[in-house]
């Protein structure tokens, strides 16, 4: 074969390549066009999923606040959400003339403690065209109530929720007495924030800066914590869990200066180690161990100036 032969062969190969590429791109277009036909429906549905997912979590929280236990938060929220989505499917039938069926696949902790991840399989049919897609959406838990104190201690313990605060009354002291923990009287009348708000003072070492801790406690912020439990486990009354979670300070109001439990809620409800008041002269002082002092930049708190 001469040079001309090789050239012709190469030209032929190139033609085959170009033709098959064009064919491939066309197929892709047809497929994405089919998805495009449903895109507006799927987008609308996803937006609804975010809202209804949060609503379904809030209903589980309401159950806890009504004094009923939630043993399987994922199962409970799935059940709530299935109900909402079935109604949404009917609504979409009227709105878009599409036949939808949905199945909640999972409700799980996400890599952010402030968000819960929902996965739903959505099947649809319209004008003899079908689709099936898994939709994933995060719903925020900010603005929901913290279920842990009620779920952990139960409503009969006397713990109360009003004025956007958890009022422990004698419930926490009774719990500490029961678990043989030091100085339970330090936590009589202790309080904690009720509504979940993410602390903006990040990195947290800034809590040692002037005025920051006061503002954090006044507003009632929650903090990220690998040791604290996630929202789904809080619903089940777990002070600790394998997921990345959050912690909140339980603020004592006492003149007592005894060593007692460090006041981060995962320590009070699960880890059970002691700390000391960061300002011995302040009735409202937090009781903290050295690692939490370090995390929040409070190691020198109370010893500063005056
Ligand atoms: Zn804070
Ligand atoms: Zn968890």
Coordinates of C-alpha atoms and ligand atoms in Angstrom, one line a residue:
X1 CA 0.0 0.0 0.0
X2 CA 1.3 3.4 -1.0
X3 CA 1.1 6.8 0.8
X4 CA -2.1 7.5 -1.0
X5 CA -3.6 4.3 0.4
X6 CA -2.7 5.2 4.0
X7 CA -4.2 8.7 3.5
X8 CA -7.5 7.3 2.2
X9 CA -7.6 4.8 5.1
X10 CA -7.0 7.6 7.6
X11 CA -9.7 9.8 6.0
X12 CA -12.2 6.9 6.2
X13 CA -11.4 6.3 9.9
X14 CA -11.9 10.0 10.6
X15 CA -15.2 10.0 8.8
X16 CA -16.4 7.0 10.8
X17 CA -15.3 8.8 14.0
X18 CA -17.0 12.1 13.2
X19 CA -20.3 10.3 12.1
X20 CA -20.5 8.2 15.3
X21 CA -19.8 11.3 17.4
X22 CA -22.6 13.2 15.7
X23 CA -24.9 10.2 16.3
X24 CA -23.9 10.1 20.0
X25 CA -24.5 13.8 20.5
X26 CA -27.9 13.5 18.8
X27 CA -28.9 10.7 21.1
X28 CA -27.8 12.7 24.1
X29 CA -30.0 15.6 22.9
X30 CA -33.0 13.4 22.6
X31 CA -32.5 12.0 26.1
X32 CA -32.0 15.4 27.7
X33 CA -34.9 16.8 25.8
X34 CA -37.1 14.1 27.4
X35 CA -35.8 15.2 30.9
X36 CA -36.3 18.8 29.9
X37 CA -40.0 18.1 29.3
X38 CA -40.3 17.2 33.0
X39 CA -37.7 19.6 34.3
X40 CA -40.2 22.3 35.4
X41 CA -42.2 19.6 37.2
X42 CA -39.2 18.1 38.9
X43 CA -37.9 21.6 39.9
X44 CA -41.3 22.6 41.3
X45 CA -41.5 19.3 43.2
X46 CA -38.0 19.7 44.7
X47 CA -38.8 23.1 46.0
X48 CA -41.9 21.6 47.7
X49 CA -39.9 18.8 49.1
X50 CA -37.7 21.2 51.0
X51 CA -40.7 22.9 52.6
X52 CA -42.6 19.7 53.3
X53 CA -39.5 17.9 54.6
X54 CA -39.0 20.7 57.2
X55 CA -42.7 20.6 58.0
X56 CA -42.4 16.8 58.6
X57 CA -39.5 17.3 61.0
X58 CA -41.5 20.0 62.8
X59 CA -44.4 17.6 63.3
X60 CA -42.1 15.1 65.0
X61 CA -40.8 17.9 67.2
X62 CA -44.4 18.8 68.1
X63 CA -45.0 15.2 69.1
X64 CA -42.1 15.3 71.5
X65 CA -43.3 18.6 73.0
X66 CA -46.7 17.0 73.5
X67 CA -45.1 14.4 75.7
X68 CA -45.1 11.5 73.2
X69 CA -41.9 9.6 72.6
X70 CA -40.3 9.4 69.1
X71 CA -38.3 6.1 69.1
X72 CA -37.5 6.1 65.4
X73 CA -37.2 9.7 64.1
X74 CA -36.3 8.7 60.6
X75 CA -39.4 6.4 60.4
X76 CA -41.7 9.0 62.0
X77 CA -40.5 11.8 59.6
X78 CA -40.8 9.5 56.6
X79 CA -44.4 8.7 57.5
X80 CA -45.2 12.4 58.0
X81 CA -43.6 13.2 54.7
X82 CA -45.2 10.4 52.7
X83 CA -48.6 11.9 53.8
X84 CA -47.6 15.4 52.6
X85 CA -46.2 14.1 49.3
X86 CA -49.3 12.0 48.5
X87 CA -51.3 15.2 48.8
X88 CA -48.7 17.1 46.7
X89 CA -49.0 14.4 44.0
X90 CA -52.7 15.0 43.7
X91 CA -52.1 18.7 43.5
X92 CA -49.6 18.2 40.7
X93 CA -52.2 16.1 38.8
X94 CA -54.5 19.1 38.7
X95 CA -51.7 21.6 38.1
X96 CA -49.6 19.8 35.4
X97 CA -51.8 16.9 34.4
X98 CA -49.1 14.5 35.3
X99 CA -49.4 11.2 37.2
X100 CA -46.9 11.2 40.0
X101 CA -46.0 8.6 42.6
X102 CA -43.4 9.1 45.2
X103 CA -41.5 7.1 47.8
X104 CA -39.4 8.6 50.6
X105 CA -36.1 6.7 50.5
X106 CA -34.3 8.2 53.4
X107 CA -34.2 11.0 56.0
X108 CA -30.6 11.3 57.3
X109 CA -28.2 13.6 59.1
X110 CA -26.2 15.6 56.5
X111 CA -22.6 16.8 56.9
X112 CA -24.0 20.0 58.3
X113 CA -25.7 19.8 61.7
X114 CA -28.1 22.5 60.6
X115 CA -29.5 20.5 57.7
X116 CA -31.3 17.2 57.3
X117 CA -31.0 15.4 54.0
X118 CA -34.1 13.9 52.2
X119 CA -34.0 11.4 49.3
X120 CA -37.2 10.8 47.4
X121 CA -37.9 8.6 44.4
X122 CA -40.3 10.4 42.1
X123 CA -42.0 8.5 39.2
X124 CA -44.1 10.4 36.7
X125 CA -46.0 9.9 33.5
X126 CA -47.5 12.5 31.1
X127 CA -48.6 12.1 27.5
X128 CA -47.1 8.5 27.3
X129 CA -43.7 9.8 28.4
X130 CA -42.3 8.5 31.6
X131 CA -39.5 9.5 34.0
X132 CA -38.1 8.2 37.2
X133 CA -35.7 10.2 39.3
X134 CA -34.2 10.4 42.8
X135 CA -34.5 13.9 44.2
X136 CA -32.3 15.0 47.0
X137 CA -32.9 18.0 49.1
X138 CA -31.7 19.5 52.4
X139 CA -34.1 21.0 54.8
X140 CA -32.9 23.4 57.5
X141 CA -33.6 22.8 61.2
X142 CA -32.8 26.4 62.1
X143 CA -35.9 27.9 63.7
X144 CA -37.2 24.6 65.0
X145 CA -37.4 23.8 68.7
X146 CA -34.7 21.7 70.4
X147 CA -36.4 18.4 71.2
X148 CA -33.6 17.0 73.3
X149 CA -34.4 18.3 76.8
X150 CA -38.0 17.1 76.6
X151 CA -37.2 13.8 74.8
X152 CA -34.5 13.0 77.3
X153 CA -36.1 14.0 80.6
X154 CA -39.8 13.5 79.5
X155 CA -42.5 16.0 80.3
X156 CA -43.4 14.5 83.7
X157 CA -39.9 15.5 85.0
X158 CA -41.3 19.1 85.3
X159 CA -39.1 20.6 82.6
X160 CA -40.9 23.5 80.9
X161 CA -40.7 25.4 77.7
X162 CA -41.8 29.1 77.6
X163 CA -40.5 32.5 76.6
X164 CA -38.3 30.7 74.0
X165 CA -36.4 29.0 76.8
X166 CA -36.2 25.6 78.4
X167 CA -36.7 26.0 82.1
X168 CA -35.3 23.0 83.9
X169 CA -36.8 23.8 87.3
X170 CA -35.7 20.7 89.4
X171 CA -35.8 18.2 86.5
X172 CA -32.1 18.3 85.8
X173 CA -31.1 18.1 89.4
X174 CA -33.3 15.1 89.8
X175 CA -31.7 13.5 86.8
X176 CA -28.2 14.2 88.2
X177 CA -29.2 12.8 91.6
X178 CA -30.4 9.7 89.8
X179 CA -27.1 9.3 88.0
X180 CA -25.1 10.1 91.1
X181 CA -23.5 13.2 89.5
X182 CA -21.6 15.9 91.5
X183 CA -23.5 18.9 93.0
X184 CA -26.9 18.4 91.4
X185 CA -28.1 21.5 93.3
X186 CA -26.0 23.7 90.9
X187 CA -28.5 23.0 88.1
X188 CA -31.7 23.9 90.0
X189 CA -33.6 26.5 87.9
X190 CA -31.0 26.2 85.0
X191 CA -32.1 27.5 81.6
X192 CA -31.2 26.8 78.0
X193 CA -32.3 28.3 74.6
X194 CA -35.3 26.6 73.0
X195 CA -35.3 27.6 69.3
X196 CA -32.3 26.5 67.3
X197 CA -30.2 29.4 66.0
X198 CA -26.8 29.0 64.6
X199 CA -24.1 31.0 66.5
X200 CA -22.6 33.5 64.1
X201 CA -19.4 34.0 66.2
X202 CA -17.3 31.6 64.1
X203 CA -14.5 30.6 64.8
X204 CA -15.8 30.0 68.2
X205 CA -12.6 31.2 70.0
X206 CA -14.1 34.7 69.6
X207 CA -16.4 33.9 72.5
X208 CA -13.6 35.2 74.6
X209 CA -13.7 38.7 73.0
X210 CA -15.5 41.5 74.9
X211 CA -19.3 41.2 74.9
X212 CA -19.5 38.1 72.6
X213 CA -20.3 35.5 75.3
X214 CA -23.0 37.8 76.8
X215 CA -24.6 38.2 73.4
X216 CA -24.4 34.5 72.6
X217 CA -26.1 33.6 75.9
X218 CA -28.7 36.5 75.6
X219 CA -29.7 35.4 72.1
X220 CA -29.4 31.7 72.8
X221 CA -27.2 30.3 70.1
X222 CA -26.3 26.7 69.3
X223 CA -22.9 25.5 68.2
X224 CA -21.5 22.9 66.0
X225 CA -19.9 20.0 67.9
X226 CA -18.6 16.6 66.9
X227 CA -19.5 15.3 70.4
X228 CA -23.0 16.8 70.4
X229 CA -26.0 14.9 68.9
X230 CA -27.7 15.7 65.6
X231 CA -31.3 16.9 65.3
X232 CA -32.7 13.5 64.3
X233 CA -31.0 11.8 67.4
X234 CA -32.2 14.7 69.6
X235 CA -35.7 13.8 68.7
X236 CA -35.1 10.3 70.1
X237 CA -33.7 11.8 73.4
X238 CA -30.0 10.9 72.6
X239 CA -27.5 13.3 74.1
X240 CA -24.7 11.8 71.9
X241 CA -24.6 10.1 68.5
X242 CA -22.2 9.1 65.7
X243 CA -23.3 12.0 63.4
X244 CA -21.8 15.4 63.4
X245 CA -24.0 17.4 65.7
X246 CA -24.5 20.5 67.9
X247 CA -24.2 21.6 71.4
X248 CA -25.8 24.3 73.5
X249 CA -24.9 25.7 76.9
X250 CA -27.2 24.9 79.9
X251 CA -26.9 28.0 82.0
X252 CA -27.0 27.6 85.8
X253 CA -28.3 30.4 88.0
X254 CA -26.8 29.8 91.4
X255 CA -24.4 31.4 93.9
X256 CA -22.9 28.0 94.5
X257 CA -19.3 27.6 93.4
X258 CA -19.1 23.8 93.6
X259 CA -17.5 21.7 91.0
X260 CA -20.3 20.2 88.9
X261 CA -21.1 18.9 85.4
X262 CA -19.6 20.9 82.5
X263 CA -22.7 22.7 81.0
X264 CA -22.5 21.8 77.4
X265 CA -25.6 19.7 76.8
X266 CA -23.9 16.6 75.5
X267 CA -21.8 16.5 78.7
X268 CA -24.9 17.0 80.9
X269 CA -26.9 14.4 79.0
X270 CA -24.3 11.9 78.0
X271 CA -20.6 12.4 78.7
X272 CA -20.8 13.4 82.4
X273 CA -17.6 15.1 83.2
X274 CA -17.0 18.1 85.5
X275 CA -16.1 21.7 85.1
X276 CA -16.0 24.8 87.1
X277 CA -17.6 28.3 86.9
X278 CA -15.7 30.5 84.4
X279 CA -16.5 33.5 86.7
X280 CA -16.8 32.3 90.3
X281 CA -18.5 35.6 91.3
X282 CA -21.3 35.5 88.7
X283 CA -24.5 33.7 89.6
X284 CA -25.2 33.1 85.9
X285 CA -21.7 31.9 85.0
X286 CA -21.3 28.9 82.8
X287 CA -19.6 25.8 84.3
X288 CA -17.0 24.6 81.8
X289 CA -14.2 22.1 81.6
X290 CA -10.8 23.0 80.1
X291 CA -11.4 21.7 76.6
X292 CA -14.7 23.6 76.1
X293 CA -12.9 26.7 77.6
X294 CA -10.3 26.3 74.9
X295 CA -12.8 25.7 72.1
X296 CA -14.7 28.9 73.0
X297 CA -11.6 31.0 73.9
X298 CA -12.7 31.3 77.5
X299 CA -9.5 30.0 79.2
X300 CA -8.7 33.3 80.8
X301 CA -12.3 34.5 81.2
X302 CA -13.0 36.1 84.6
X303 CA -9.3 36.6 85.3
X304 CA -9.0 39.5 82.8
X305 CA -8.3 43.0 83.9
X306 CA -10.3 44.3 86.9
Ligands
LIG1 ZN1 -22.0 31.3 70.5
LIG2 ZN1 -27.4 11.6 65.1

